[in-house]
Short mmCIF file of C-alpha atoms and ligand atoms in Angstrom, two decimals:
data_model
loop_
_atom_site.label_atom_id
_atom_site.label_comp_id
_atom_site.label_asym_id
_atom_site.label_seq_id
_atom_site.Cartn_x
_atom_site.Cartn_y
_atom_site.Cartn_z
CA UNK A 1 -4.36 18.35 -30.39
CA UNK A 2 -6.25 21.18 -28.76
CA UNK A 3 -6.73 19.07 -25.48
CA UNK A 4 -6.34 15.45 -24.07
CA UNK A 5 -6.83 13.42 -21.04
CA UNK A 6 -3.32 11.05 -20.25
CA UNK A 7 -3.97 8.23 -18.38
CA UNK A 8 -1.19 6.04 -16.61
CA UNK A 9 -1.94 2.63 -16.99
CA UNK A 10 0.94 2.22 -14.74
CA UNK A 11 -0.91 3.68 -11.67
CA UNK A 12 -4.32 1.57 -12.46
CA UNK A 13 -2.15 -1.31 -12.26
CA UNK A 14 0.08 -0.30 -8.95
CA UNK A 15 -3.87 0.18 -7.73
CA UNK A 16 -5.16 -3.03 -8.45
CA UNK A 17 -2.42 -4.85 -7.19
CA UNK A 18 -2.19 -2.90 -3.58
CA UNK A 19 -5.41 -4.91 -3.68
CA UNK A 20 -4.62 -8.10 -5.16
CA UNK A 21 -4.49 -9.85 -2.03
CA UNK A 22 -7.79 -9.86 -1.40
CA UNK A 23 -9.58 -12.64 -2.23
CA UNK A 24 -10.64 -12.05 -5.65
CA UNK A 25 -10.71 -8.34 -7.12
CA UNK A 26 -13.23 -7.20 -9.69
CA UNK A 27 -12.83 -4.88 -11.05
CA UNK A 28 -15.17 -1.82 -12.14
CA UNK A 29 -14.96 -0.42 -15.18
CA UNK A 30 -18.27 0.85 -16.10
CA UNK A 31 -18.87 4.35 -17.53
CA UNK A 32 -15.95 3.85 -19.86
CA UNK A 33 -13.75 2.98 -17.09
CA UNK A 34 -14.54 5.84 -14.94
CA UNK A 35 -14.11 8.05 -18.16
CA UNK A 36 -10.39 6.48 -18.39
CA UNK A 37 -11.14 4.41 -21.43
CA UNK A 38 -12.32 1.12 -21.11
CA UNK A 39 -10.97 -1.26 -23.03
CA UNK A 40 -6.85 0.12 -21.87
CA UNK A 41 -8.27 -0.14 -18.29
CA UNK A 42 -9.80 -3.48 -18.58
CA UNK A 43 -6.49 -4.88 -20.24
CA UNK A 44 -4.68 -3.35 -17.61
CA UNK A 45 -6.50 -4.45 -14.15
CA UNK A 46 -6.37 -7.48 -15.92
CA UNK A 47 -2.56 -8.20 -16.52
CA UNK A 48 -2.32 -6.52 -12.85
CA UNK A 49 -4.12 -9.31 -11.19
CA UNK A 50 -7.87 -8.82 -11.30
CA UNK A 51 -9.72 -11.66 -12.33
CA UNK A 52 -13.05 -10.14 -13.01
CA UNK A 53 -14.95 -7.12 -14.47
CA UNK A 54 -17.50 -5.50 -13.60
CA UNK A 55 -19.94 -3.05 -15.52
CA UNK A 56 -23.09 -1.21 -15.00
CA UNK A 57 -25.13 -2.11 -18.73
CA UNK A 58 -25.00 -4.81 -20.90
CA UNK A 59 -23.54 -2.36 -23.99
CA UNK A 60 -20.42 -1.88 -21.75
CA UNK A 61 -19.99 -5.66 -20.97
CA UNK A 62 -20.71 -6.58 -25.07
CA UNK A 63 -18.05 -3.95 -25.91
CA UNK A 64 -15.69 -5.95 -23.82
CA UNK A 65 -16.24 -9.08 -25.60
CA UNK A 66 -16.05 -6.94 -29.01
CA UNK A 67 -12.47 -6.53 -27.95
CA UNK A 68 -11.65 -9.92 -27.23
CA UNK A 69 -11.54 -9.78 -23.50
CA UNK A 70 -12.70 -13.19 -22.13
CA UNK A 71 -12.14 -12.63 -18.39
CA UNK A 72 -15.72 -13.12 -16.47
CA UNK A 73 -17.97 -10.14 -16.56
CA UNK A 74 -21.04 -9.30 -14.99
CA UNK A 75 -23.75 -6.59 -16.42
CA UNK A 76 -25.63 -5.68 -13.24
CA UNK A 77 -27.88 -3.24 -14.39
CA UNK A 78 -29.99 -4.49 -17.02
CA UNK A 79 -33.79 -3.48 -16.93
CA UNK A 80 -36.33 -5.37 -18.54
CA UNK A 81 -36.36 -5.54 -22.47
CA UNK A 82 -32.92 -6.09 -22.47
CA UNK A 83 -30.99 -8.20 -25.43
CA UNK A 84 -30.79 -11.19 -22.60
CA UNK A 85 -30.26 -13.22 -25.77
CA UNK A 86 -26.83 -11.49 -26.77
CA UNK A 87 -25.76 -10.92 -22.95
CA UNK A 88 -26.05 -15.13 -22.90
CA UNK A 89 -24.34 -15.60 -26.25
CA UNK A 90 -21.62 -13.84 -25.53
CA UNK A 91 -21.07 -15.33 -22.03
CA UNK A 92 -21.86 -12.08 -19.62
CA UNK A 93 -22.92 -13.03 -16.23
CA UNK A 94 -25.99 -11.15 -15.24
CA UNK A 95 -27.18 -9.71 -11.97
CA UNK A 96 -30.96 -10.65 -10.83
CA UNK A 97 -32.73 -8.53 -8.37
CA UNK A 98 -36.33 -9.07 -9.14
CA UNK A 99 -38.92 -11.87 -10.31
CA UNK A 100 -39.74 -9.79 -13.65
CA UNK A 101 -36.10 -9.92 -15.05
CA UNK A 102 -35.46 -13.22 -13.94
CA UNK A 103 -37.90 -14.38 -16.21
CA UNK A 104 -36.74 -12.25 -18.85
CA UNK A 105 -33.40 -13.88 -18.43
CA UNK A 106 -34.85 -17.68 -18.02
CA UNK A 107 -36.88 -17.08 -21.50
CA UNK A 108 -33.68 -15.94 -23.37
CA UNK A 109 -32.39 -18.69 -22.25
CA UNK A 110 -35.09 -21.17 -23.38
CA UNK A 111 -34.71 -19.63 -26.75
CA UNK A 112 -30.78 -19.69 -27.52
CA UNK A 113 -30.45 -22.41 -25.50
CA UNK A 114 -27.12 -21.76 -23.16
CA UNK A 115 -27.39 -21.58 -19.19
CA UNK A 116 -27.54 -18.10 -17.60
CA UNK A 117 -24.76 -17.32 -15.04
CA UNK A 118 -26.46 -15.86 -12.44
CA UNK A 119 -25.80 -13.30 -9.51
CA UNK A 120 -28.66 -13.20 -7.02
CA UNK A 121 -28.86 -9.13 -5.72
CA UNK A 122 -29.60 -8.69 -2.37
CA UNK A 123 -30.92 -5.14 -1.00
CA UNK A 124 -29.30 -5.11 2.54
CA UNK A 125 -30.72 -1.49 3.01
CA UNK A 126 -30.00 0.71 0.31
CA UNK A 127 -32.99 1.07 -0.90
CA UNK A 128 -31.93 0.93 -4.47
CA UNK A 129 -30.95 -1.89 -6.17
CA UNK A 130 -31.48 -5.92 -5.55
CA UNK A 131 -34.33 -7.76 -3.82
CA UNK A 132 -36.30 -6.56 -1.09
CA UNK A 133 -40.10 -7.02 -1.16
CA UNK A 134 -39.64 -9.96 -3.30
CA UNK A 135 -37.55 -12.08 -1.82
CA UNK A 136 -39.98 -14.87 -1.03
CA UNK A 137 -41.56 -14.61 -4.09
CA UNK A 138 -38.68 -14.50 -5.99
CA UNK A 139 -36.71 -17.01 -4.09
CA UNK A 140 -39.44 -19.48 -4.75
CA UNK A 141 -39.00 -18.55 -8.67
CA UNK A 142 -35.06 -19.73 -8.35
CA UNK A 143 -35.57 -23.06 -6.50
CA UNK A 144 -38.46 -24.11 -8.76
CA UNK A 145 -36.40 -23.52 -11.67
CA UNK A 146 -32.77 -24.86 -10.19
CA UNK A 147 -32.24 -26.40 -12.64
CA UNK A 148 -32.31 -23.80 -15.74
CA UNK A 149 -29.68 -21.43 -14.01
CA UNK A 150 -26.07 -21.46 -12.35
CA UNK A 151 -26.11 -19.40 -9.45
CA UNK A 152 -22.75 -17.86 -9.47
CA UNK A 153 -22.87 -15.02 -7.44
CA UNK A 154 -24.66 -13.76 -4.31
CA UNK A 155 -24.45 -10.07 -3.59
CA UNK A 156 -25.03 -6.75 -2.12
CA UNK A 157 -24.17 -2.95 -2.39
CA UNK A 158 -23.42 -0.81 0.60
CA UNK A 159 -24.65 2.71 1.00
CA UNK A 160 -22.52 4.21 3.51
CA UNK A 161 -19.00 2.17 3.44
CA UNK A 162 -17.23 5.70 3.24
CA UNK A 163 -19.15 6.53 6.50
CA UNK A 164 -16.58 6.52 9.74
CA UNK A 165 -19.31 4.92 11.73
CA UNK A 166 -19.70 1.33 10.90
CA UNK A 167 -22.99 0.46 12.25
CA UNK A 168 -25.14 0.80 8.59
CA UNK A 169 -22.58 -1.69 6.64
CA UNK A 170 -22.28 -3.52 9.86
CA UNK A 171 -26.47 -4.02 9.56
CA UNK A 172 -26.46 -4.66 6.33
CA UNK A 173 -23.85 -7.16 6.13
CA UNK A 174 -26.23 -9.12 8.86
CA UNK A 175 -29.19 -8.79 6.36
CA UNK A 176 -26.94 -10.04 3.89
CA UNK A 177 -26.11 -13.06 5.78
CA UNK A 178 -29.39 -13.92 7.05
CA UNK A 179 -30.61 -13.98 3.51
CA UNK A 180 -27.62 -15.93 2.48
CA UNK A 181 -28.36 -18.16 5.08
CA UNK A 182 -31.99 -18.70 3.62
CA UNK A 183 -30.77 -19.00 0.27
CA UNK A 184 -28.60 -21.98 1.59
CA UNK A 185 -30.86 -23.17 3.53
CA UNK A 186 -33.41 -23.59 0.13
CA UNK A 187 -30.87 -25.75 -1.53
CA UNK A 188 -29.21 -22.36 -3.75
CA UNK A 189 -25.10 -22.64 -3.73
CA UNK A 190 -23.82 -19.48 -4.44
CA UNK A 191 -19.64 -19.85 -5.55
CA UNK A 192 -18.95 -15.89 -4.97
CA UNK A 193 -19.96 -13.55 -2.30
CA UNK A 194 -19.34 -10.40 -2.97
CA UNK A 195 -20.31 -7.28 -1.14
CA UNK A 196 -17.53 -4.14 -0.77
CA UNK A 197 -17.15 -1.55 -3.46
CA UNK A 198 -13.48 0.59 -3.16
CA UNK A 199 -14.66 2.39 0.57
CA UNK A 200 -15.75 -0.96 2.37
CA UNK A 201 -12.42 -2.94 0.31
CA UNK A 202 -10.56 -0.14 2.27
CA UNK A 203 -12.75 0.57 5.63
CA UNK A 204 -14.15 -2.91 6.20
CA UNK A 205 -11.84 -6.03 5.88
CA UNK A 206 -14.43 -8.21 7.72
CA UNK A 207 -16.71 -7.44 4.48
CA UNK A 208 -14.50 -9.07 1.46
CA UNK A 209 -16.10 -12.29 1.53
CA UNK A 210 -14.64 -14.29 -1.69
CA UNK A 211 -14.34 -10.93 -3.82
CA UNK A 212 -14.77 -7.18 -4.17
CA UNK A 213 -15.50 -4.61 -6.53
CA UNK A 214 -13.04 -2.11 -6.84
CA UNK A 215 -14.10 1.32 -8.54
CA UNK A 216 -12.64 4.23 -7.68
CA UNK A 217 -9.99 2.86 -5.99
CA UNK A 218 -8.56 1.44 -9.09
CA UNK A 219 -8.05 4.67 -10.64
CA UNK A 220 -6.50 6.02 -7.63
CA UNK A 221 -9.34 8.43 -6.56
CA UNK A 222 -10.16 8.12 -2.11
CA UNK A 223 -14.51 6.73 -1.95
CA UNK A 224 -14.69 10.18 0.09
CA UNK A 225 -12.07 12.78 0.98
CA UNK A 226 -13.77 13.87 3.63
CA UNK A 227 -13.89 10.62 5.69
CA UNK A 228 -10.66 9.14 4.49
CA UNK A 229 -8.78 11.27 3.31
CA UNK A 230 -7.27 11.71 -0.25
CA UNK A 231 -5.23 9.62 -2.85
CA UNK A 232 -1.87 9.58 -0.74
CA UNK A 233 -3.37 9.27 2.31
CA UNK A 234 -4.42 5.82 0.48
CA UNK A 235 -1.60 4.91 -0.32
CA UNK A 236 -3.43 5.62 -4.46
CA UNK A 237 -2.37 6.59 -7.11
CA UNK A 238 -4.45 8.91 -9.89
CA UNK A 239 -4.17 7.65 -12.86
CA UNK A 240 -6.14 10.83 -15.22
CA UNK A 241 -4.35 13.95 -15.85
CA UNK A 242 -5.50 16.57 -18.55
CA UNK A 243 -4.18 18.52 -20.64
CA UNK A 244 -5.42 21.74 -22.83
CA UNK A 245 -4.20 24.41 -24.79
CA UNK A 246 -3.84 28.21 -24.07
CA UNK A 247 -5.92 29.48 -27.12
CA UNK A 248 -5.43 33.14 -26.39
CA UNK A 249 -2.47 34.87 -23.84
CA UNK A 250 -3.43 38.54 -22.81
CA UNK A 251 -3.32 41.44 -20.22
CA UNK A 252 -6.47 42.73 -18.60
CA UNK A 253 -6.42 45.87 -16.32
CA UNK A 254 -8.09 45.49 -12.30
CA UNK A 255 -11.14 45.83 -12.49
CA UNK A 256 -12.14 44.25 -15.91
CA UNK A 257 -14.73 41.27 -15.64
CA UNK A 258 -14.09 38.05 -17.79
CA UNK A 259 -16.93 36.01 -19.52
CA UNK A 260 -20.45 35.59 -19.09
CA UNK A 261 -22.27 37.33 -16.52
CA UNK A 262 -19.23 39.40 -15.90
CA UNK A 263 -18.96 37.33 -12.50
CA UNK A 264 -15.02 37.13 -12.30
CA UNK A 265 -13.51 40.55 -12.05
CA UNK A 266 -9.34 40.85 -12.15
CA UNK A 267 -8.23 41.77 -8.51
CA UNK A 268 -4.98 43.43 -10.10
CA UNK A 269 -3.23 44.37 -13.21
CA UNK A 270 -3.07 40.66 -14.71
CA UNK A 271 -2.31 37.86 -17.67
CA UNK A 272 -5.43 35.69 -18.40
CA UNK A 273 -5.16 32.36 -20.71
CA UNK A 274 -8.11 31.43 -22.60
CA UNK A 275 -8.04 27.28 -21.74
CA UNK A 276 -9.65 25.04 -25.16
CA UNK A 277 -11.40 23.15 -22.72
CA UNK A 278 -15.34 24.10 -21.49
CA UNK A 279 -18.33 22.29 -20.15
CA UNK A 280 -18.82 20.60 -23.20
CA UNK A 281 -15.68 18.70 -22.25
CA UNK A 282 -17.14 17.79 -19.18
CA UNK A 283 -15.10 21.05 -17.03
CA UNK A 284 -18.18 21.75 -14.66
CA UNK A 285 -19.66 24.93 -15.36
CA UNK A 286 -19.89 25.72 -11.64
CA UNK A 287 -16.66 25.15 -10.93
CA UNK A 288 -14.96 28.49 -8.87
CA UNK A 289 -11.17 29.67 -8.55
CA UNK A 290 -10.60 26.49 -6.18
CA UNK A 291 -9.81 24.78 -9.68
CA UNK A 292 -7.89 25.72 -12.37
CA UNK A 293 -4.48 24.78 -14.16
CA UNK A 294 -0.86 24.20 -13.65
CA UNK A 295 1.77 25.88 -15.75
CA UNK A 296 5.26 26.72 -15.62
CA UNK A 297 5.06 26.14 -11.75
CA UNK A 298 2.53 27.75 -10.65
CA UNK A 299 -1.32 27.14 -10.08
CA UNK A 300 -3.12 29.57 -12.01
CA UNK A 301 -6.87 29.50 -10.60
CA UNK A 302 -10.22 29.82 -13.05
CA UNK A 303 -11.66 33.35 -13.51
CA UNK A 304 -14.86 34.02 -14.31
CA UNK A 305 -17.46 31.57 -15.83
CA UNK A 306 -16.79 28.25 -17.55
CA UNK A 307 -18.31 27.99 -20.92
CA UNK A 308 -19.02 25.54 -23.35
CA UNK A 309 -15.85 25.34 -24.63
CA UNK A 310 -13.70 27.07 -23.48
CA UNK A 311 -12.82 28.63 -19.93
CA UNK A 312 -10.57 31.04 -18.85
CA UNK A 313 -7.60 31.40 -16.01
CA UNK A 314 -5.87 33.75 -13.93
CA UNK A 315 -1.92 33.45 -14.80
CA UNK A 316 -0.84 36.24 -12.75
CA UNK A 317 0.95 39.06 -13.32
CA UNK A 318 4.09 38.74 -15.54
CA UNK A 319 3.15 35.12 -16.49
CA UNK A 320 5.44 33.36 -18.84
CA UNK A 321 2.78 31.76 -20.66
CA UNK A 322 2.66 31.50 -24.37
CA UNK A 323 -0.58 31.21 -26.79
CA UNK A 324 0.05 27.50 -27.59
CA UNK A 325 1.20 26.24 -24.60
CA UNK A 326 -0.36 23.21 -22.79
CA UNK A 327 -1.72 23.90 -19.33
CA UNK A 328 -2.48 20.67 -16.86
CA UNK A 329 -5.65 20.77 -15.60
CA UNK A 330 -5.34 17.47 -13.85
CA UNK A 331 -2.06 16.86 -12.84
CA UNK A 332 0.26 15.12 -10.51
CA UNK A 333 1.94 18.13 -9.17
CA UNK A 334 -0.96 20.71 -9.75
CA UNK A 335 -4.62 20.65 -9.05
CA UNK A 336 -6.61 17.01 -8.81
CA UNK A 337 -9.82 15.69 -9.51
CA UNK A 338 -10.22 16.26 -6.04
CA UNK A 339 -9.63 20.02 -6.22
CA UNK A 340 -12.29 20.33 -9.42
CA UNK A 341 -14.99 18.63 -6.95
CA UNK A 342 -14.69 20.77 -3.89
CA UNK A 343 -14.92 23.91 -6.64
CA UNK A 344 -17.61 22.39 -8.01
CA UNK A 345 -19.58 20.81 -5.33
CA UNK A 346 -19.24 17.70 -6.02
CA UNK A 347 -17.14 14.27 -5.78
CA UNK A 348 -14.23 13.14 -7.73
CA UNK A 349 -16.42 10.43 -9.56
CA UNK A 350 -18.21 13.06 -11.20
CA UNK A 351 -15.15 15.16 -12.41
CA UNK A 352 -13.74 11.91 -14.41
CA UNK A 353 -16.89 10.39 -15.45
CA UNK A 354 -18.07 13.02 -17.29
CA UNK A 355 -15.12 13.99 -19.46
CA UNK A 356 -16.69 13.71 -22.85
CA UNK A 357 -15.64 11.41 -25.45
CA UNK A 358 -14.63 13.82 -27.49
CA UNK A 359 -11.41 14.78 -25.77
CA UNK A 360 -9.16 12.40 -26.85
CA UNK A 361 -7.47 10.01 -24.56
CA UNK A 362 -3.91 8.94 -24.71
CA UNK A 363 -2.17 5.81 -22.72
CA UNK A 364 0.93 6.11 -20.86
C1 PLP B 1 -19.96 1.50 -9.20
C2 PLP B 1 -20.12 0.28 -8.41
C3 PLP B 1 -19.05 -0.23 -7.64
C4 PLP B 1 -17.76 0.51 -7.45
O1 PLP B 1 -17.94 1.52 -6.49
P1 PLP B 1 -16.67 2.39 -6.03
O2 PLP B 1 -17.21 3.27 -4.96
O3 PLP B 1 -16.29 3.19 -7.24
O4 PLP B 1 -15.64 1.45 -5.61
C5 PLP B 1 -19.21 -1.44 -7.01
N1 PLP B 1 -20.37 -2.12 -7.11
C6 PLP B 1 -21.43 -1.66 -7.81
C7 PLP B 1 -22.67 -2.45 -7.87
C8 PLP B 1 -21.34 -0.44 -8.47
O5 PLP B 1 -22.38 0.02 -9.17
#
């Protein structure tokens, strides 16, 4: 196997259940489980105490029902046009933040006949997802039609939970509860409030309400390492490592400039590895010699440009290092997903999200 992502389904569960006594956890596992394999993940929050899941598109939620997974799940991004149909028939609670898909959802279930579970999104100042304009309008829609729905959920997404300052969750959550307050006041009976994603589960107690939604936090990744520091300052811990091979082992002179562009030059006499592992794979091309991989020991940082599949490291002078051998690109006690965002200007949800399916990935 020319390269492969290992992911401890040991760690997601030590993750979930630092969490567990919360009220309820949820727990996210959209976008292929954060690129960690979905169906492994969703087993595994499960047995570790979470009691829902959540995904982004109704593919992701029908994929866990493919599998036999029967826990409560919610879809909550489904635009219009959507199977509605299929999400109802196979039991997938759905989010609503507008009148149109609402109806969409009330139709479907006119046709096949089964109830929708419902989750009424709030937009507490996002600006993104969930009702805002059309609350009135749209509130009038779900008391008119009580009777064709059950409101499960009520809920909300913050922006800035990662943020030190609390006063823009702090707003929002009053937003949330003045609309909650409406809703209750219009006769609507919501079962589960739920609000905080990982950074507000971790930087905002007073938010849980009766369950969160744990994301990144579950694979043992910090919301934002600038603000709250990184996986063991959390108390997380990371459950991806990856692995490639060294395709090619060899000694360049000072002075000589590796790959495209010609952009990394050799400081010194050196040993480069050629790494089976590009942007293709999902390495980011603009990653710099922040990131790299772990062998024998020793860090040995990226040199020149990434490419599409392949990329290409410093080992130092003298290196040990075999054509062959596997080098850790995500590791434990090398570099993290953390390192791969700051040398690619970006965030850790990026770096494991967007390790392509085609690199295999193997359960521990
Ligand atoms: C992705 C997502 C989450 C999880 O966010 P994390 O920051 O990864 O914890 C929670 N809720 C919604 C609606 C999301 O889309």
């Amino acid at each position: 196997m020319r390269a492969y992502v290992e992911v401890d389904l040991a760690a997601i569960k030590a993750n979930i259940q630092k969490f567990a006594k919360d009220p309820e956890v949820l727990a996210v596992v959209k976008a292929d489980a954060y690129g960690h394999g979905l169906i492994p993940v969703a087993t595994a929050a499960l047995e570790a105490g979470a009691s829902w899941l959540g995904v982004a598109l109704l593919e992701e939620a029908l994929a866990l029902r493919a599998a036999g997974i029967t826990a409560p799940v919610i879809a909550w991004l489904t635009p219009p046009g959507e199977n509605f149909a299929q999400a109802l028939k196979s039991q997938i609670d759905l989010s609503v933040p507008s009148v149109k898909i609402c109806e969409e959802i009330l139709d479907a279930a006119h046709r096949v006949g089964i109830k929708p579970r419902i989750h009424l999104e709030v937009d507490t100042g996002m600006h993104r997802g969930g009702v805002l304009d059309e609350w009135d309008a749209l509130l009038e829609l779900l008391v008119a039609r009580k009777s064709e729905y059950e409101l499960v959920g009520f809920w909300t997404h913050f922006a800035r939970a990662d943020e030190p300052s609390e006063s823009y969750t702090e707003l929002a959550l009053t937003v949330f509860e003045e609309k909650l307050t409406l809703a209750r006041a219009a006769g609507l009976a919501p079962a589960i409030i739920h609000c905080a994603n990982s950074a507000a589960t971790i930087n905002f107690p007073g938010s849980h309400r009766t369950m969160v939604r744990l994301g990144i936090a579950t694979y043992g990744l910090s919301p934002d390492v600038t603000t709250m520091g990184n996986s063991s300052d959390l108390g997380l811990t990371p459950a991806m490592s990856i692995y490639a091979k060294l395709q090619l082992v060899k000694s360049v002179r000072k002075g000589d400039a590796i790959g495209y562009g010609g952009v990394g030059v050799a400081t010194q006499d050196t040993t480069i590895g050629v790494v089976v592992m590009g942007y293709s794979d999902g390495i980011p091309r603009g990653a710099d010699s922040r990131a790299g991989v772990y062998h024998d020991g020793k860090r040995a940082p990226l040199i020149g440009r990434v490419s599409m599949d392949q990329c290409v490291v410093d080992l130092g002078p003298g290196s040990r290092a075999s054509a062959g051998d596997y080098v850790a690109l995500i590791s434990a006690d090398g570099y993290t997903a953390d390192d791969w965002a700051a040398a690619s200007n970006t965030i850790n949800y990026e770096i494991v999200t967007r390790i392509a399916t085609r690199v295999p990935r193997k359960y521990l």
